[in-house]
Amino acid sequence: MSHEQRFLRPNVIVEPLVDRFYAWLHTVAPVQASMNLAFRQLPNLESYLQSPQMHVAASNNPDLRGGYFINIAEERADEVRDLVAAIKRDRAPMLRFAEAVMRADALVREEAAGFDLTPLYPRLPDELNGVVEIAYDTGNQPTVRFMEPLAYRSGAYAEQRQSVQLSLEPGVERPFVLSTPRLPGPDKLDLDLALRHGGLDELFAARLRPTTVARLREALEVPDEQVAQLERLLTDAPSQSEDRHIEAGGRVRYYGHACVLLQSPDAAVLTDPFINCDTNSTGRYLLNDLPDHIDLALITHGHQDHTVLETLLQLRGRIGAVVVPRTSRGNLCDPSIGLYLKTIGFNVIEADDFDEVELPGGKVTATPFLGEHCDLDIRGKSTYWVELAGKKFFIGADSSGIDPVLYRYVRADLGRADMAFLGMECDGAPLTWLYQPLLTRPVTKKMSDSRKLSGSNAEQAAGIVTELGAGEAYIYAMGEEEWLGHIMATSYRPDSYQLQQVEVFLGWCADNGVKAEHLLGQREWRW
């Protein structure tokens, strides 16, 4: 039976992990991963051990959804205790690196007073030697810049942290990925493989082409005692949709959240890939609906709901290139998305504003992205202008219309948009919700609450559409799809400010002759 043809089941959950925590940009990129491990994940685990009941109760309280509570039953507390011990033992270099970042920041803040910085280099912590540069900006403010490629070669980066956990969709929401580590279990297959391991491509290719258990065992280095878990993930029938390709014209499909597929007979472009596995819910497109080859995957920014590794890993062998925004090279809060994805095996194109990437019968142009990042100096963010199958699309993601004149420049350079896709999470999480582990100096709650992960409100979205001259505008579902709760953890009520603003914007569109919708689940356009 090990040599019979098998396909990967459509309802396989894929969770890339680092030290049992869900892998995303800030938990893999070495500088930021060290800070998150030392100043969020480890303290959170220790808090859980002090009161498992409190964490579990808070995890199941709808009013605390998205909080940093660990949803692991108290009877498994010893496993969490073992995880804490392993992190302190095996990740000591990362923990020292994080402490060194804090000490270096304090040194520079206290000693750099506008004079020569050379005397400070011998006083830097040993963990940062050769990895950082100290500099002043033109306002005479000192800063520490990280040489990221070297950080990937330092003790702050360990591929041994990485693994992939596979299981079958149980039909219930997974625990929130930013807080709850994934423990092993009899119904899970844990692969102790680096995320760049080629065996993963062999596994995910089995969605399209048959393989065998024997072949996968070898490719994935599956031990004898886990073969049964591997076999549970496989089936003898393919599940790809027959209409995943088109033969004429153009097509756009909305897959949920900010994920849009733009297709012609010759090319396919996928934005912010975020497609959960098959569950019993209906009214949405799945991985099986994607074409066999995707020319370009466009990443707008590095947040965990836009650079979604559990989806990207499954598509790595099918994507020609991933287009990502170029970052600021070394800013603590702005890790390189390109370097992150290259390190784990993707073909990456880094784009600055107005760089062009050709594709069969069309092109993609990177365009500026304003706001949404809590007023931090983050440059790794981009909107995109896609020209394909005779139409022009603006992919706005969470970019804000705080200065609509920007989009006037975009239109002057690229023309009028036929369709604009925007985000309107206009009352997002505060600064410390996502960035607290990276803050080298504390901020007050009042400061944090004033600086949010917010996209456009109704007035700002209207400004974008007006300046782009867009004939159609579509607001993506802002975490409303039930199958994305493990990453989004959002809770809206009918009277939520965000949904009220969407309605105001849709009213504005109706009054101004702009065809508009608030998307949810799936939608298709053909021409």
XYZ file of C-alpha atoms in Angstrom:
527
model
C 0.000 0.000 0.000
C 2.933 2.350 0.555
C 3.385 2.519 -3.227
C -0.237 3.263 -4.183
C -0.999 6.707 -5.584
C -2.103 9.276 -3.019
C -3.101 12.947 -2.942
C -2.991 15.399 -0.039
C -6.428 15.846 1.485
C -7.994 19.300 1.036
C -8.728 19.639 4.767
C -5.155 19.381 6.046
C -4.173 22.117 8.497
C -0.592 23.324 8.027
C 0.974 25.249 10.889
C 4.626 26.328 10.551
C 6.144 26.640 14.017
C 9.150 28.046 15.864
C 9.663 26.633 19.349
C 6.047 25.480 19.131
C 4.768 29.009 18.446
C 3.109 29.942 15.164
C 5.698 31.210 12.695
C 5.339 34.668 11.199
C 7.711 37.488 10.308
C 8.313 38.699 13.887
C 8.891 35.182 15.245
C 11.294 34.057 12.488
C 13.379 37.133 11.549
C 16.207 36.790 14.101
C 16.333 40.224 15.749
C 12.579 40.500 16.130
C 12.208 36.804 17.006
C 14.678 37.196 19.847
C 12.765 40.175 21.204
C 9.412 38.395 20.938
C 10.759 35.261 22.582
C 12.380 37.143 25.474
C 9.792 39.837 26.102
C 6.473 38.288 25.106
C 6.391 34.546 24.521
C 8.516 33.384 27.443
C 6.906 35.775 29.981
C 3.496 34.696 28.691
C 4.345 31.019 29.210
C 5.558 31.764 32.737
C 2.361 33.688 33.447
C 0.344 30.691 32.293
C 2.229 28.391 34.652
C 1.327 30.657 37.558
C -2.391 30.393 36.747
C -3.432 28.042 33.937
C -7.101 28.378 34.897
C -7.025 32.156 34.435
C -5.467 31.860 30.963
C -7.954 29.236 29.791
C -10.916 31.195 31.153
C -9.701 34.405 29.504
C -9.111 32.578 26.215
C -12.761 31.549 26.170
C -14.120 34.971 27.123
C -15.472 36.647 23.942
C -14.706 40.080 25.406
C -10.994 39.173 25.647
C -10.684 37.672 22.162
C -7.274 38.390 20.685
C -5.642 38.814 24.072
C -2.347 37.179 24.973
C -3.788 34.247 26.874
C -2.661 30.647 26.449
C -5.506 28.282 25.670
C -4.018 24.998 26.924
C -5.847 22.814 29.440
C -4.390 22.793 32.948
C -3.691 19.057 32.797
C -1.071 19.787 30.132
C 0.743 22.389 32.221
C 3.728 20.074 32.659
C 4.244 20.114 28.895
C 4.277 23.903 28.984
C 6.759 23.745 31.862
C 8.987 21.502 29.738
C 8.702 23.971 26.848
C 9.810 26.826 29.108
C 12.806 24.817 30.286
C 13.751 23.908 26.714
C 13.556 27.535 25.576
C 15.715 28.743 28.449
C 18.256 26.001 27.751
C 18.310 25.816 23.948
C 17.548 29.425 23.066
C 19.894 31.069 25.538
C 21.777 32.791 22.665
C 18.529 34.384 21.468
C 17.587 35.508 24.956
C 21.037 37.031 25.437
C 20.743 38.732 22.047
C 17.436 40.336 23.063
C 18.899 41.597 26.328
C 21.891 42.933 24.379
C 19.559 44.940 22.137
C 18.046 46.593 25.186
C 21.460 47.341 26.698
C 22.753 48.770 23.416
C 19.726 51.025 23.115
C 20.249 52.289 26.674
C 23.955 52.873 26.002
C 23.301 54.872 22.853
C 20.456 56.812 24.409
C 22.586 57.821 27.404
C 25.982 58.329 25.775
C 25.393 59.499 22.196
C 25.080 63.267 22.580
C 25.910 64.462 19.085
C 29.646 63.739 19.226
C 31.796 61.043 17.635
C 30.280 57.575 18.145
C 33.515 55.602 17.710
C 34.188 55.236 21.481
C 30.840 53.463 21.938
C 31.636 50.442 19.743
C 33.931 48.692 22.274
C 31.174 49.108 24.866
C 28.498 47.331 22.823
C 27.423 43.903 24.149
C 29.435 41.050 22.645
C 26.292 39.535 21.085
C 25.959 42.578 18.802
C 29.572 42.821 17.642
C 29.696 42.881 13.868
C 25.909 42.936 13.563
C 25.050 46.592 14.247
C 26.032 50.114 13.306
C 25.377 53.198 15.442
C 24.408 56.362 13.618
C 22.710 59.731 13.962
C 19.795 60.824 11.844
C 19.733 64.342 10.423
C 17.896 65.502 13.533
C 20.921 64.402 15.586
C 18.991 61.508 17.166
C 21.096 58.351 17.654
C 19.913 54.921 16.579
C 21.151 51.345 16.326
C 20.915 49.771 12.869
C 20.954 45.992 12.439
C 22.713 44.292 9.538
C 20.002 41.717 9.019
C 21.821 39.254 6.742
C 24.486 38.934 9.445
C 21.838 38.474 12.140
C 20.629 35.402 10.208
C 24.183 34.069 10.605
C 24.383 34.830 14.316
C 23.234 33.017 17.440
C 19.930 34.866 17.126
C 18.842 32.556 14.297
C 18.463 28.807 14.726
C 16.752 26.620 12.149
C 16.447 23.995 14.880
C 13.570 26.095 16.240
C 11.519 25.375 13.140
C 8.993 22.626 12.517
C 5.673 22.040 10.789
C 2.594 20.567 12.420
C -0.003 18.864 10.221
C -3.485 17.749 11.209
C -6.996 17.433 9.839
C -9.447 20.296 10.212
C -11.623 19.512 13.258
C -14.354 21.992 12.379
C -13.697 24.272 15.379
C -11.638 27.429 15.612
C -7.972 26.967 16.368
C -6.412 28.771 19.352
C -5.182 32.301 18.666
C -1.828 32.011 16.902
C -0.046 34.921 18.610
C -0.512 33.525 22.091
C -0.967 29.751 22.257
C 1.880 27.356 21.402
C 1.030 24.168 19.517
C 1.728 21.081 21.587
C 2.114 17.626 20.013
C -0.768 15.161 20.030
C -1.817 11.757 18.692
C -3.880 13.369 15.938
C -1.017 15.562 14.733
C 2.019 14.911 12.561
C 4.996 16.956 13.741
C 7.768 17.317 11.178
C 11.054 18.490 12.684
C 12.123 20.151 9.457
C 13.439 23.595 8.631
C 10.823 25.677 6.857
C 12.980 25.743 3.703
C 13.093 21.915 3.540
C 12.338 20.628 0.038
C 10.270 17.751 1.365
C 7.480 20.214 2.152
C 7.220 21.118 -1.532
C 6.949 17.402 -2.306
C 4.073 17.120 0.165
C 2.134 20.123 -1.108
C 2.672 19.162 -4.738
C 0.486 16.172 -3.889
C -2.509 18.482 -4.128
C -1.888 18.538 -7.890
C 0.034 15.350 -8.667
C -0.202 11.887 -7.101
C 2.555 10.596 -4.876
C 3.044 7.593 -2.614
C 3.376 7.105 1.113
C 6.832 5.660 0.592
C 7.959 8.676 -1.381
C 6.609 11.119 1.189
C 8.113 9.194 4.090
C 11.511 9.594 2.521
C 11.045 13.242 1.492
C 9.712 14.280 4.910
C 11.967 12.028 6.987
C 8.938 10.548 8.748
C 9.885 7.953 11.412
C 8.082 4.601 11.582
C 5.986 5.577 14.588
C 4.434 8.517 12.688
C 3.539 6.777 9.422
C -0.065 6.318 10.534
C -0.429 10.088 11.065
C 0.979 10.687 7.580
C -1.410 8.223 5.964
C -4.397 9.963 7.586
C -3.530 13.115 5.628
C -3.731 11.399 2.259
C -6.536 10.273 -0.013
C -6.738 8.340 -3.273
C -8.690 11.030 -5.173
C -7.608 14.488 -6.395
C -9.701 17.444 -5.294
C -8.715 20.284 -7.655
C -11.580 22.337 -9.059
C -12.225 21.929 -12.756
C -12.748 25.671 -13.305
C -9.491 26.806 -11.699
C -8.232 28.057 -15.098
C -9.882 30.266 -17.700
C -9.580 30.108 -21.485
C -10.658 33.625 -22.458
C -11.204 37.117 -21.057
C -10.402 37.910 -17.473
C -11.522 36.872 -14.026
C -11.177 38.136 -10.471
C -11.953 35.950 -7.495
C -12.129 37.106 -3.901
C -10.893 34.440 -1.471
C -11.534 36.242 1.800
C -9.740 38.851 3.887
C -7.315 40.717 1.554
C -6.735 37.748 -0.772
C -7.707 38.366 -4.404
C -6.857 36.268 -7.470
C -6.527 38.142 -10.775
C -6.515 35.867 -13.837
C -6.168 35.858 -17.578
C -5.660 32.776 -19.771
C -1.915 33.469 -19.626
C -1.242 34.721 -16.106
C -2.380 34.694 -12.501
C -1.652 37.153 -9.677
C -2.567 36.437 -6.058
C -2.601 39.166 -3.409
C -1.770 38.578 0.276
C -2.414 34.807 0.100
C -4.502 33.787 3.120
C -6.618 30.727 2.391
C -7.588 28.375 5.171
C -8.023 24.669 4.545
C -11.324 23.047 3.659
C -13.956 22.909 6.403
C -17.662 22.167 6.206
C -18.471 25.844 5.775
C -19.631 26.949 2.340
C -19.550 30.131 0.334
C -15.820 30.494 -0.178
C -13.009 29.549 -2.506
C -10.349 27.113 -1.329
C -6.777 26.213 -2.182
C -8.214 23.717 -4.658
C -9.729 26.579 -6.650
C -6.331 28.177 -7.348
C -4.670 27.688 -10.734
C -1.804 25.227 -10.935
C 0.702 28.043 -11.502
C 0.634 31.516 -9.981
C 2.960 33.949 -11.712
C 3.186 36.460 -8.874
C 2.109 36.571 -5.249
C 1.926 40.169 -4.027
C 2.624 40.891 -0.356
C 1.457 44.293 0.843
C 3.050 44.218 4.324
C 4.439 41.909 6.968
C 1.579 41.639 9.458
C 0.528 38.112 10.346
C -2.753 38.367 8.389
C -1.078 39.520 5.154
C 2.167 37.529 5.018
C 0.586 34.223 6.007
C 3.177 31.490 6.003
C 0.730 28.613 6.416
C -0.720 29.511 3.006
C 2.514 30.606 1.339
C 4.338 27.387 2.257
C 1.653 25.335 0.565
C 2.034 27.394 -2.611
C 5.835 27.758 -2.648
C 6.279 25.252 -5.478
C 3.524 26.874 -7.552
C 4.490 30.561 -7.318
C 6.846 32.048 -9.899
C 7.927 34.868 -7.569
C 6.738 36.642 -4.443
C 6.776 40.434 -4.796
C 7.434 42.196 -1.496
C 8.044 45.812 -0.465
C 11.636 46.823 0.181
C 12.265 47.703 3.824
C 14.483 50.274 5.527
C 17.446 47.885 5.994
C 18.053 47.448 9.675
C 15.307 49.300 11.513
C 14.263 47.234 14.544
C 10.544 47.552 13.804
C 10.931 46.990 10.042
C 12.405 43.521 9.383
C 13.042 42.597 5.769
C 10.144 40.603 4.353
C 12.294 39.718 1.350
C 15.157 38.315 3.403
C 12.708 36.387 5.586
C 11.048 34.695 2.616
C 14.306 34.098 0.741
C 15.755 32.379 3.790
C 12.903 29.898 3.834
C 13.076 29.079 0.162
C 10.975 31.530 -1.847
C 11.911 33.277 -5.073
C 11.530 36.931 -4.089
C 11.373 40.243 -5.946
C 11.801 43.298 -3.714
C 10.085 46.380 -5.103
C 10.367 50.075 -4.314
C 7.565 52.530 -5.059
C 6.785 52.593 -8.797
C 9.029 49.641 -9.630
C 7.426 47.483 -12.326
C 7.277 43.700 -12.612
C 6.267 42.249 -15.957
C 4.025 39.223 -16.381
C 2.466 37.606 -19.465
C -0.023 40.069 -20.919
C 0.332 42.609 -18.145
C 2.403 44.134 -15.377
C 2.429 44.969 -11.681
C 3.565 48.337 -10.321
C 4.387 48.839 -6.651
C 2.718 51.971 -5.288
C 3.020 53.770 -1.921
C 1.292 52.595 1.264
C 0.397 55.190 3.913
C -0.206 54.728 7.611
C -1.658 51.654 9.435
C 1.612 50.850 11.272
C 1.098 52.835 14.501
C 3.258 55.736 13.230
C 6.398 53.586 13.397
C 9.104 54.097 10.794
C 8.101 51.043 8.790
C 8.781 51.159 5.063
C 8.150 47.486 4.317
C 4.651 48.146 3.012
C 3.311 48.576 -0.497
C 0.075 48.820 -2.395
C -0.012 47.514 -5.965
C -1.363 48.474 -9.336
C -2.100 45.464 -11.526
C -2.769 45.665 -15.258
C -4.156 42.402 -16.623
C -6.717 41.257 -19.179
C -7.460 44.815 -20.263
C -8.284 46.181 -16.812
C -6.466 48.148 -14.103
C -6.740 47.171 -10.453
C -5.632 48.995 -7.323
C -4.757 46.670 -4.439
C -4.871 48.983 -1.435
C -4.845 46.543 1.486
C -4.755 48.547 4.736
C -3.278 51.722 3.278
C -4.904 54.822 4.671
C -6.239 57.856 2.848
C -4.789 60.241 5.432
C -3.261 62.198 2.540
C -5.396 61.569 -0.554
C -3.104 63.685 -2.732
C -0.769 60.672 -2.800
C -3.319 58.789 -4.908
C -3.546 61.745 -7.277
C 0.111 61.094 -8.078
C -0.651 57.402 -8.603
C -3.413 58.218 -11.070
C -1.257 60.764 -12.905
C 1.392 58.109 -13.436
C -0.734 54.999 -14.019
C -4.180 56.152 -15.135
C -7.669 55.523 -13.793
C -8.399 52.376 -11.784
C -11.229 50.160 -12.966
C -11.484 48.369 -9.608
C -10.067 49.329 -6.212
C -9.776 46.883 -3.314
C -9.444 48.568 0.083
C -9.324 47.784 3.798
C -11.372 49.753 6.316
C -10.282 48.406 9.715
C -10.415 51.996 10.907
C -10.219 51.318 14.633
C -7.421 48.805 14.849
C -5.411 47.385 17.717
C -3.135 49.745 19.673
C 0.624 49.986 19.222
C 1.596 47.652 22.053
C -0.715 44.810 20.943
C 1.681 43.834 18.162
C 4.849 45.870 18.721
C 5.355 45.875 22.500
C 8.241 43.328 22.409
C 10.161 45.579 20.008
C 9.805 48.789 22.005
C 13.111 49.546 23.725
C 11.478 52.265 25.786
C 8.031 51.972 27.387
C 5.132 54.056 26.162
C 2.110 55.093 28.169
C -1.233 53.413 27.588
C -2.576 56.734 26.371
C 0.189 56.916 23.750
C -0.357 53.316 22.700
C -4.117 53.725 22.380
C -3.679 56.810 20.197
C -1.455 54.956 17.705
C -3.387 52.144 16.104
C -3.186 49.549 13.352
C -5.899 51.362 11.439
C -6.738 51.571 7.775
C -9.087 54.072 6.138
C -12.304 55.405 7.573
C -15.161 56.361 5.252
C -13.835 59.829 4.431
C -10.330 58.530 3.757
C -11.559 55.657 1.597
C -13.675 58.106 -0.378
C -10.586 60.255 -0.904
C -8.650 57.277 -2.319
C -11.463 56.336 -4.705
C -11.933 59.936 -5.819
C -8.279 60.531 -6.567
C -7.881 57.200 -8.366
C -11.039 57.817 -10.387
C -12.076 54.247 -9.611
C -15.354 53.099 -11.123
C -15.734 50.260 -8.628
C -14.628 49.933 -4.993
C -14.611 46.835 -2.840
C -13.964 46.680 0.901
C -12.494 43.393 2.017
C -13.846 41.535 5.034
C -11.794 42.680 8.018
C -11.504 39.399 9.885
C -15.230 38.694 9.663
C -14.830 35.294 7.977
C -15.344 32.674 10.656
C -12.631 30.366 9.333
C -9.868 32.973 9.857
C -10.427 33.590 13.560
C -7.250 31.816 14.659
C -5.248 34.661 13.103
C -7.701 37.563 13.111
C -9.414 37.123 16.516
C -11.699 40.058 15.721
C -15.206 40.503 17.089
C -17.608 42.932 15.459
C -21.150 43.846 16.427
C -23.665 45.500 14.082
C -22.951 48.812 15.815
C -19.145 48.488 15.628
C -17.482 51.672 14.431
C -15.699 49.846 11.600
C -18.930 48.449 10.128
C -20.684 51.790 10.544
C -17.903 53.468 8.581
C -18.188 50.848 5.836
C -21.894 51.664 5.522
C -21.122 55.391 5.344
C -18.597 54.714 2.591
C -21.030 52.519 0.632
C -23.575 55.316 0.871
C -21.023 57.781 -0.449
C -20.281 55.460 -3.355
C -23.969 55.151 -4.224
C -24.307 58.944 -4.215
C -21.257 59.363 -6.445
C -21.912 56.674 -9.054
C -19.274 54.249 -7.811
C -20.236 50.587 -7.786
C -19.267 49.267 -4.363
C -19.612 46.274 -2.022
C -18.445 45.083 1.348
C -17.013 41.666 0.525
C -17.431 38.565 2.631
C -16.527 34.974 1.849
C -16.289 34.810 -1.928
C -17.054 36.879 -4.995
C -16.297 36.516 -8.705
C -16.125 39.029 -11.558
C -15.839 37.950 -15.222
C -15.385 39.869 -18.460
